[in-house]
Coordinates of C-alpha atoms in Angstrom, one line a residue:
X1 CA -113.0 22.9 -159.6
X2 CA -115.1 24.0 -162.6
X3 CA -115.6 21.9 -165.7
X4 CA -113.3 24.4 -167.5
X5 CA -110.4 24.2 -165.1
X6 CA -108.8 21.4 -163.0
X7 CA -105.7 21.3 -160.8
X8 CA -104.7 17.7 -161.5
X9 CA -101.9 17.7 -158.8
X10 CA -100.1 20.0 -156.5
X11 CA -96.7 19.3 -154.8
X12 CA -94.3 21.2 -152.5
X13 CA -90.8 20.6 -153.9
X14 CA -87.3 21.9 -153.0
X15 CA -87.7 24.4 -155.9
X16 CA -91.1 25.6 -154.6
X17 CA -94.8 25.0 -155.4
X18 CA -95.4 22.8 -158.4
X19 CA -98.8 22.3 -160.0
X20 CA -100.2 20.5 -163.0
X21 CA -103.4 22.1 -164.4
X22 CA -105.8 21.2 -167.2
X23 CA -108.2 23.8 -168.6
X24 CA -110.4 24.2 -171.7
X25 CA -109.4 26.9 -174.2
X26 CA -112.2 29.4 -174.6
X27 CA -113.8 29.2 -178.0
X28 CA -112.3 25.9 -179.2
X29 CA -112.8 23.7 -176.1
X30 CA -109.3 22.3 -176.6
X31 CA -107.7 20.8 -173.6
X32 CA -104.6 22.8 -172.4
X33 CA -102.2 21.3 -169.9
X34 CA -99.9 23.6 -167.9
X35 CA -97.1 23.1 -165.4
X36 CA -96.4 26.0 -163.0
X37 CA -93.5 26.4 -160.6
X38 CA -94.4 29.0 -158.0
X39 CA -95.8 31.8 -160.2
X40 CA -94.0 30.9 -163.4
X41 CA -95.3 28.8 -166.2
X42 CA -92.7 26.1 -167.0
X43 CA -94.7 24.7 -169.9
X44 CA -98.1 25.1 -171.6
X45 CA -99.5 22.9 -174.3
X46 CA -100.8 26.1 -175.9
X47 CA -97.2 26.8 -177.0
X48 CA -95.3 23.8 -178.3
X49 CA -94.0 24.7 -181.8
X50 CA -90.5 25.6 -180.6
X51 CA -90.2 22.5 -178.3
X52 CA -91.1 20.3 -181.3
X53 CA -88.7 22.2 -183.6
X54 CA -85.9 21.9 -181.1
X55 CA -86.0 18.1 -181.6
X56 CA -86.4 18.3 -185.4
X57 CA -83.6 20.8 -185.8
X58 CA -81.2 18.8 -183.7
X59 CA -81.8 15.5 -185.4
X60 CA -81.8 17.0 -188.9
X61 CA -78.0 17.6 -188.3
X62 CA -77.3 13.9 -187.9
X63 CA -77.3 10.9 -190.2
X64 CA -77.0 7.2 -189.5
X65 CA -79.1 4.8 -187.5
X66 CA -79.4 3.8 -183.8
X67 CA -78.7 7.4 -182.7
X68 CA -78.4 7.8 -178.9
X69 CA -80.1 11.0 -177.6
X70 CA -80.4 12.8 -174.3
X71 CA -83.2 15.3 -173.6
X72 CA -82.6 17.6 -170.6
X73 CA -86.0 18.6 -169.3
X74 CA -89.2 16.6 -169.5
X75 CA -91.9 19.1 -169.1
X76 CA -95.1 18.1 -171.0
X77 CA -93.0 15.7 -173.1
X78 CA -93.3 17.4 -176.5
X79 CA -89.5 17.5 -177.2
X80 CA -89.0 13.9 -176.1
X81 CA -92.1 12.7 -178.0
X82 CA -90.8 14.4 -181.2
X83 CA -87.4 12.7 -180.8
X84 CA -89.1 9.4 -180.8
X85 CA -90.9 10.2 -184.1
X86 CA -87.5 9.8 -185.8
X87 CA -87.1 6.2 -186.7
X88 CA -83.2 6.4 -186.7
X89 CA -83.2 7.1 -182.9
X90 CA -82.1 4.0 -181.1
X91 CA -82.3 5.2 -177.5
X92 CA -83.6 8.2 -175.6
X93 CA -82.8 9.3 -172.0
X94 CA -84.9 12.1 -170.6
X95 CA -83.4 13.7 -167.5
X96 CA -85.6 15.8 -165.2
X97 CA -84.8 17.1 -161.7
X98 CA -88.5 17.0 -160.7
X99 CA -89.5 13.4 -159.8
X100 CA -93.1 14.7 -159.6
X101 CA -93.2 15.5 -163.3
X102 CA -91.8 12.1 -164.1
X103 CA -94.6 10.6 -161.9
X104 CA -97.3 12.6 -163.8
X105 CA -96.1 11.1 -167.0
X106 CA -95.9 7.6 -165.6
X107 CA -99.4 7.9 -164.2
X108 CA -100.8 9.2 -167.5
X109 CA -101.8 12.6 -166.1
X110 CA -99.9 14.2 -169.0
X111 CA -101.0 12.9 -172.4
X112 CA -97.4 12.4 -173.8
X113 CA -96.6 10.1 -170.9
X114 CA -98.5 7.3 -172.5
X115 CA -96.4 7.6 -175.7
X116 CA -93.1 7.8 -173.8
X117 CA -94.1 4.8 -171.6
X118 CA -95.1 2.7 -174.6
X119 CA -91.8 3.2 -176.5
X120 CA -89.1 0.8 -175.3
X121 CA -86.4 3.1 -176.6
X122 CA -87.2 5.7 -174.0
X123 CA -86.1 5.9 -170.3
X124 CA -87.0 8.6 -167.9
X125 CA -84.2 9.5 -165.4
X126 CA -84.7 11.5 -162.2
X127 CA -81.7 13.7 -161.8
X128 CA -80.2 17.1 -162.0
X129 CA -79.1 17.5 -165.7
X130 CA -76.6 20.2 -164.8
X131 CA -75.1 18.2 -161.9
X132 CA -74.8 15.2 -164.2
X133 CA -73.0 17.3 -166.8
X134 CA -70.5 18.4 -164.1
X135 CA -70.1 14.9 -162.7
X136 CA -67.7 13.6 -165.3
X137 CA -69.8 10.3 -165.5
X138 CA -72.6 11.7 -167.7
X139 CA -76.3 11.0 -167.8
X140 CA -76.6 7.2 -167.8
X141 CA -76.0 5.8 -164.4
X142 CA -75.9 2.3 -165.8
X143 CA -73.0 3.2 -168.2
X144 CA -70.8 5.9 -166.8
X145 CA -69.0 8.0 -169.4
X146 CA -71.5 7.0 -172.2
X147 CA -71.4 9.3 -175.2
X148 CA -74.4 10.5 -177.1
X149 CA -75.1 11.7 -180.6
X150 CA -77.3 14.5 -179.6
X151 CA -77.9 16.4 -176.3
X152 CA -81.1 18.5 -176.5
X153 CA -81.9 20.8 -173.6
X154 CA -85.1 22.7 -172.6
X155 CA -84.8 23.6 -168.9
X156 CA -83.9 27.2 -168.2
X157 CA -85.9 30.1 -169.9
X158 CA -82.7 31.2 -171.6
X159 CA -78.9 31.3 -171.0
X160 CA -79.4 34.4 -168.9
X161 CA -82.9 33.7 -167.3
X162 CA -82.2 30.7 -165.1
X163 CA -84.5 28.6 -163.0
X164 CA -81.7 28.3 -160.4
X165 CA -78.4 30.3 -160.1
X166 CA -76.3 27.2 -159.9
X167 CA -77.1 26.5 -163.5
X168 CA -75.1 29.4 -164.7
X169 CA -71.8 27.5 -165.1
X170 CA -73.4 25.4 -167.9
X171 CA -73.5 28.5 -170.1
X172 CA -69.8 29.2 -169.8
X173 CA -67.0 28.0 -172.0
X174 CA -66.0 25.5 -169.3
X175 CA -69.6 24.2 -169.2
X176 CA -69.6 23.9 -173.0
X177 CA -66.3 21.8 -172.7
X178 CA -67.9 19.5 -170.2
X179 CA -70.9 19.1 -172.4
X180 CA -68.8 18.4 -175.6
X181 CA -67.0 15.7 -173.7
X182 CA -70.3 13.8 -173.5
X183 CA -71.0 13.9 -177.2
X184 CA -69.7 11.6 -179.9
X185 CA -67.4 13.2 -182.6
X186 CA -69.8 15.1 -184.8
X187 CA -72.5 15.0 -182.2
X188 CA -75.0 17.9 -181.8
X189 CA -75.9 20.1 -178.9
X190 CA -79.3 21.9 -179.2
X191 CA -80.7 24.4 -176.7
X192 CA -84.1 26.1 -176.4
X193 CA -84.4 29.7 -175.3
X194 CA -87.4 31.9 -174.7
X195 CA -85.3 35.0 -175.5
X196 CA -83.9 36.4 -178.8
X197 CA -80.5 35.1 -180.0
X198 CA -77.6 36.3 -177.8
X199 CA -74.4 36.9 -179.7
X200 CA -72.4 36.5 -176.5
X201 CA -73.7 33.0 -175.8
X202 CA -73.1 32.0 -179.5
X203 CA -69.5 33.3 -179.1
X204 CA -69.1 31.2 -176.0
X205 CA -70.3 28.1 -177.8
X206 CA -68.0 28.8 -180.7
X207 CA -65.0 28.6 -178.4
X208 CA -65.7 24.9 -178.1
X209 CA -68.0 23.8 -180.9
X210 CA -68.2 24.1 -184.6
X211 CA -71.1 25.0 -186.9
X212 CA -72.7 27.2 -184.2
X213 CA -75.9 29.0 -185.2
X214 CA -79.1 30.3 -183.6
X215 CA -82.4 29.5 -185.3
X216 CA -85.4 31.8 -184.6
X217 CA -88.7 29.8 -184.5
X218 CA -91.9 31.8 -184.9
X219 CA -95.4 30.8 -183.9
X220 CA -98.8 32.4 -183.3
X221 CA -99.5 33.7 -179.8
X222 CA -103.3 33.7 -179.4
X223 CA -103.1 35.3 -176.0
X224 CA -101.3 38.4 -177.4
X225 CA -102.8 38.2 -180.9
X226 CA -99.4 38.4 -182.5
X227 CA -96.4 36.3 -183.6
X228 CA -94.0 35.2 -180.9
X229 CA -90.5 33.8 -181.3
X230 CA -88.2 31.5 -179.4
X231 CA -84.5 30.6 -180.2
X232 CA -82.9 27.3 -180.8
X233 CA -79.1 27.2 -180.5
X234 CA -77.3 24.5 -182.5
X235 CA -73.6 23.4 -182.2
X236 CA -71.5 20.5 -183.3
X237 CA -68.6 18.7 -181.6
X238 CA -65.8 18.8 -184.1

């Protein structure tokens, strides 16, 4: 590997070829970490604004102390790390279907892993977030049925652009009902999407939740030399 590019790890997984790469950004020399699944980029540290805002927007909806939070999707850890920046968070579970990604964090191959490992409020859970939502027992195997104040999700590219077809039921009214049952009264659901707001999905959420809205997050895209946008959906259990 050149000094400008390293493949830190490569694994064959049930979902396909998974790789962790580190490269230097031309011009600035800044380290960029990237996770690829087959030919798709799951995450790049070049674009983290929306992942950070996802956590901030969700927690801004809540008051009180010792909040219990679930993050679905670990990636490079930016959403989880931002959750832990909020002093009123009492516990954080981060659920990821790829044990390899959890290992990379635990081994310190991903910078955020050191922060997550050092915070006693945080626990990384190897599991299928969507299957756990369907299970009726929730996300915490040590406390079946445990409710959370916020469920924050960054897994699929959008409600229509899925990593796996079996995730589709999560974005139906029935999926929203199962999710709401895992939130405390007044609890918040937040979802990241790479696509513009979809009125159909907002309407689906509104069948189950209150205070449904879609926030557009803008950020500079140096690769395309323009502004890019992501969407954060927010909804509250009544």
